[in-house]
């Protein structure tokens, strides 16, 4: 069965510093991986996805993620954090049954301090 | 092009009442997913529908919950005889197709509070 783990409940960084939000996955076959961001009392916004090809995926708002097959990881990164990046981040893997539902991690709260 | 729309945004019900949550997918999207988010948790899949068909309801509780996506009109998630444990945020997402590479676009959610 597919699953996703986000080992950190919260990540704290100073504005201007690089940030990493970790995600590891477990799938049978090739993974389809996604990152979403959720601001307070809002729905999820799509950031980026890995389907195939280049291991470094670039997404919205300056975010990127690195797919590492040997480590089964898909960490979200940004070279320089902004206070406005503070939000809840979810990693997800696409289920490979007939529905292709998203299977989400538990989420990581990112706090960027000024 | 309007995004995924959900209403109401907030819904308060007393135990035993019925809750009806509505979702209008993005224009051109015929695939709808419902997810539930408990406080401080990730989203959990509930049901996947295409027009007039339930494709996968493996995440739906066996009792009191039902979903539909009629030929005309929004998708409806219905919860009968609500209990306090049903309090959660319910998100709808739509997709243009069932291909695994398609991202899902989420609505703003309906926050259900059961008193």
Coordinates of C-alpha atoms in Angstrom, one line a residue:
Chain A
X1 CA 0.0 0.0 0.0
X2 CA 1.1 3.5 -0.7
X3 CA 2.0 5.8 2.1
X4 CA 3.7 9.1 2.9
X5 CA 5.6 10.2 5.9
X6 CA 6.4 13.7 7.0
X7 CA 8.7 13.2 10.0
X8 CA 8.7 16.8 11.2
X9 CA 5.6 18.4 12.8
X10 CA 7.1 21.8 12.5
X11 CA 10.0 23.5 10.9
X12 CA 11.4 26.8 12.0
X13 CA 13.6 29.0 9.8
X14 CA 14.7 32.6 9.8
X15 CA 13.6 34.8 6.9
X16 CA 16.2 34.7 4.1
X17 CA 17.6 31.3 5.1
X18 CA 17.1 28.2 3.0
X19 CA 14.3 25.8 4.1
X20 CA 13.7 22.1 3.7
X21 CA 10.5 20.2 4.5
X22 CA 11.0 16.5 4.5
X23 CA 8.9 13.8 2.9
X24 CA 9.5 10.1 2.4
X25 CA 7.2 7.7 0.5
X26 CA 6.4 4.1 0.1
X27 CA 4.9 2.8 -3.1
X28 CA 4.9 -0.2 -5.4
X29 CA 6.0 0.9 -8.8
X30 CA 6.8 4.4 -10.0
X31 CA 5.6 7.2 -7.7
X32 CA 3.5 10.2 -8.6
X33 CA 4.3 12.8 -5.9
X34 CA 2.8 16.1 -5.0
X35 CA 3.3 19.0 -2.6
X36 CA 0.4 21.2 -1.5
X37 CA 0.3 24.2 0.9
X38 CA -2.5 25.2 3.1
X39 CA -3.0 28.6 4.6
X40 CA -5.2 29.1 7.7
X41 CA -8.9 28.4 7.0
X42 CA -8.2 27.8 3.3
X43 CA -8.1 24.9 0.9
X44 CA -5.0 23.3 -0.4
X45 CA -3.0 25.0 -3.1
X46 CA -0.9 22.9 -5.5
X47 CA 2.8 23.7 -5.4
X48 CA 4.5 21.1 -7.6
X49 CA 4.5 17.5 -8.7
X50 CA 6.9 14.8 -9.8
X51 CA 5.8 12.4 -12.5
X52 CA 8.9 11.4 -14.3
X53 CA 12.0 12.9 -15.7
X54 CA 14.3 15.4 -14.0
X55 CA 14.7 14.7 -10.3
X56 CA 14.6 18.4 -9.5
X57 CA 11.1 19.8 -9.9
X58 CA 10.4 23.5 -9.9
X59 CA 7.0 24.8 -8.7
X60 CA 5.1 27.8 -7.6
X61 CA 6.3 30.7 -5.4
X62 CA 10.0 29.7 -5.8
X63 CA 9.6 26.2 -4.3
X64 CA 11.3 23.2 -5.7
X65 CA 11.5 19.5 -4.7
X66 CA 14.1 16.9 -5.2
X67 CA 13.1 13.4 -6.0
X68 CA 15.5 10.7 -4.7
X69 CA 14.6 7.2 -5.6
X70 CA 17.3 5.4 -3.6
X71 CA 16.2 7.2 -0.4
X72 CA 12.5 7.2 -1.4
X73 CA 12.3 10.9 -0.6
X74 CA 10.8 14.0 -2.1
X75 CA 11.9 16.9 0.1
X76 CA 10.5 20.4 -0.5
X77 CA 13.0 23.2 -0.7
X78 CA 13.4 26.9 -1.1
X79 CA 16.6 28.8 -1.3
X80 CA 15.4 31.9 0.7
X81 CA 12.4 31.7 3.0
X82 CA 9.8 34.5 3.3
X83 CA 7.6 35.2 6.3
X84 CA 4.6 34.7 4.0
X85 CA 5.7 31.1 3.4
X86 CA 4.5 30.3 6.9
X87 CA 1.8 27.7 6.4
X88 CA 1.0 24.0 6.6
X89 CA 2.7 21.9 3.9
X90 CA 1.4 18.5 2.8
X91 CA 3.2 15.9 0.8
X92 CA 1.1 13.4 -1.1
X93 CA 1.4 10.3 -3.3
X94 CA -1.1 9.2 -5.9
X95 CA -2.7 5.9 -5.1
X96 CA -2.5 3.5 -8.0
X97 CA -5.9 2.0 -7.7
X98 CA -8.8 2.9 -10.0
X99 CA -9.4 6.2 -8.2
X100 CA -5.9 7.6 -8.2
X101 CA -6.8 9.3 -4.9
X102 CA -4.2 11.4 -3.1
X103 CA -2.7 9.9 0.0
X104 CA -1.4 12.6 2.3
X105 CA 1.2 12.9 4.9
X106 CA 0.3 14.3 8.3
X107 CA 1.6 17.8 7.3
X108 CA 4.5 20.0 8.4
X109 CA 3.9 23.4 9.8
X110 CA 6.5 25.9 8.5
X111 CA 7.2 28.9 10.6
X112 CA 9.4 31.6 9.1
X113 CA 10.4 34.2 11.6
X114 CA 11.4 37.8 10.6
Chain B
X1 CA -12.4 30.4 -14.8
X2 CA -13.8 30.0 -11.4
X3 CA -12.1 27.5 -9.1
X4 CA -13.7 24.7 -7.1
X5 CA -16.6 26.1 -5.1
X6 CA -17.9 24.7 -1.9
X7 CA -20.8 25.8 0.2
X8 CA -21.5 26.5 2.8
X9 CA -18.1 27.5 4.1
X10 CA -19.2 26.9 7.7
X11 CA -22.0 24.7 8.9
X12 CA -23.2 24.2 12.5
X13 CA -25.5 21.2 13.3
X14 CA -26.8 19.7 16.4
X15 CA -26.3 16.0 17.1
X16 CA -28.9 14.0 15.1
X17 CA -29.4 16.5 12.4
X18 CA -28.4 16.2 8.7
X19 CA -25.5 18.0 7.0
X20 CA -25.4 18.6 3.3
X21 CA -22.2 19.8 1.7
X22 CA -22.0 21.0 -1.8
X23 CA -19.2 21.1 -4.3
X24 CA -19.1 22.6 -7.8
X25 CA -16.0 21.4 -9.7
X26 CA -13.9 23.6 -11.9
X27 CA -15.4 24.2 -15.4
X28 CA -14.6 21.2 -17.6
X29 CA -13.8 18.9 -14.7
X30 CA -16.0 15.8 -14.4
X31 CA -14.1 14.0 -11.6
X32 CA -14.7 14.9 -8.0
X33 CA -13.0 13.7 -4.8
X34 CA -14.1 14.3 -1.2
X35 CA -11.6 14.4 1.6
X36 CA -11.9 15.0 5.4
X37 CA -9.5 16.8 7.6
X38 CA -9.6 16.4 11.3
X39 CA -8.0 19.2 13.4
X40 CA -4.2 19.2 13.1
X41 CA -4.2 16.2 10.8
X42 CA -3.8 15.5 7.1
X43 CA -6.5 14.9 4.6
X44 CA -8.1 11.5 4.3
X45 CA -9.8 10.3 1.2
X46 CA -13.5 9.6 1.4
X47 CA -15.0 9.1 -2.0
X48 CA -14.3 9.6 -5.7
X49 CA -17.1 10.3 -8.2
X50 CA -17.6 10.9 -11.8
X51 CA -20.9 12.2 -13.2
X52 CA -23.7 10.0 -12.0
X53 CA -21.2 7.3 -10.8
X54 CA -19.5 6.5 -7.6
X55 CA -16.2 5.1 -8.6
X56 CA -14.5 4.5 -5.2
X57 CA -16.1 5.0 -1.8
X58 CA -13.6 3.0 0.2
X59 CA -12.9 5.9 2.5
X60 CA -16.5 6.6 3.4
X61 CA -17.9 5.4 6.7
X62 CA -20.4 2.6 6.1
X63 CA -23.3 4.3 7.8
X64 CA -24.8 7.8 7.7
X65 CA -22.5 9.0 4.9
X66 CA -23.5 9.2 1.3
X67 CA -22.3 11.1 -1.8
X68 CA -23.7 11.8 -5.3
X69 CA -22.7 13.7 -8.4
X70 CA -25.7 14.1 -10.6
X71 CA -25.7 14.8 -14.3
X72 CA -26.7 18.4 -13.5
X73 CA -25.7 20.4 -10.5
X74 CA -23.1 20.1 -7.8
X75 CA -21.7 17.1 -6.0
X76 CA -23.3 16.5 -2.6
X77 CA -21.8 14.9 0.5
X78 CA -24.6 14.0 2.9
X79 CA -24.1 13.1 6.5
X80 CA -27.2 11.9 8.4
X81 CA -27.7 11.9 12.1
X82 CA -24.4 13.8 12.7
X83 CA -22.3 13.1 15.8
X84 CA -19.6 15.2 17.4
X85 CA -16.9 13.1 15.8
X86 CA -18.1 14.3 12.4
X87 CA -16.8 17.8 13.2
X88 CA -14.1 18.4 10.7
X89 CA -13.2 20.3 7.5
X90 CA -14.5 18.6 4.4
X91 CA -12.7 19.4 1.2
X92 CA -13.7 18.7 -2.4
X93 CA -11.2 18.5 -5.2
X94 CA -11.8 18.2 -8.9
X95 CA -9.7 16.9 -11.8
X96 CA -10.1 17.0 -15.5
X97 CA -9.5 13.3 -15.8
X98 CA -8.4 10.2 -13.9
X99 CA -4.8 10.1 -15.1
X100 CA -2.4 9.8 -12.2
X101 CA -0.4 12.7 -13.5
X102 CA -3.3 15.2 -13.1
X103 CA -3.2 17.4 -10.1
X104 CA -6.3 17.8 -8.1
X105 CA -7.7 21.3 -7.5
X106 CA -9.1 21.9 -4.1
X107 CA -12.0 24.0 -2.9
X108 CA -11.9 26.2 0.2
X109 CA -13.6 23.5 2.3
X110 CA -16.7 23.3 4.5
X111 CA -16.0 23.4 8.2
X112 CA -18.7 21.3 10.0
X113 CA -19.2 21.8 13.7
X114 CA -21.5 19.5 15.5
X115 CA -22.8 20.7 18.8

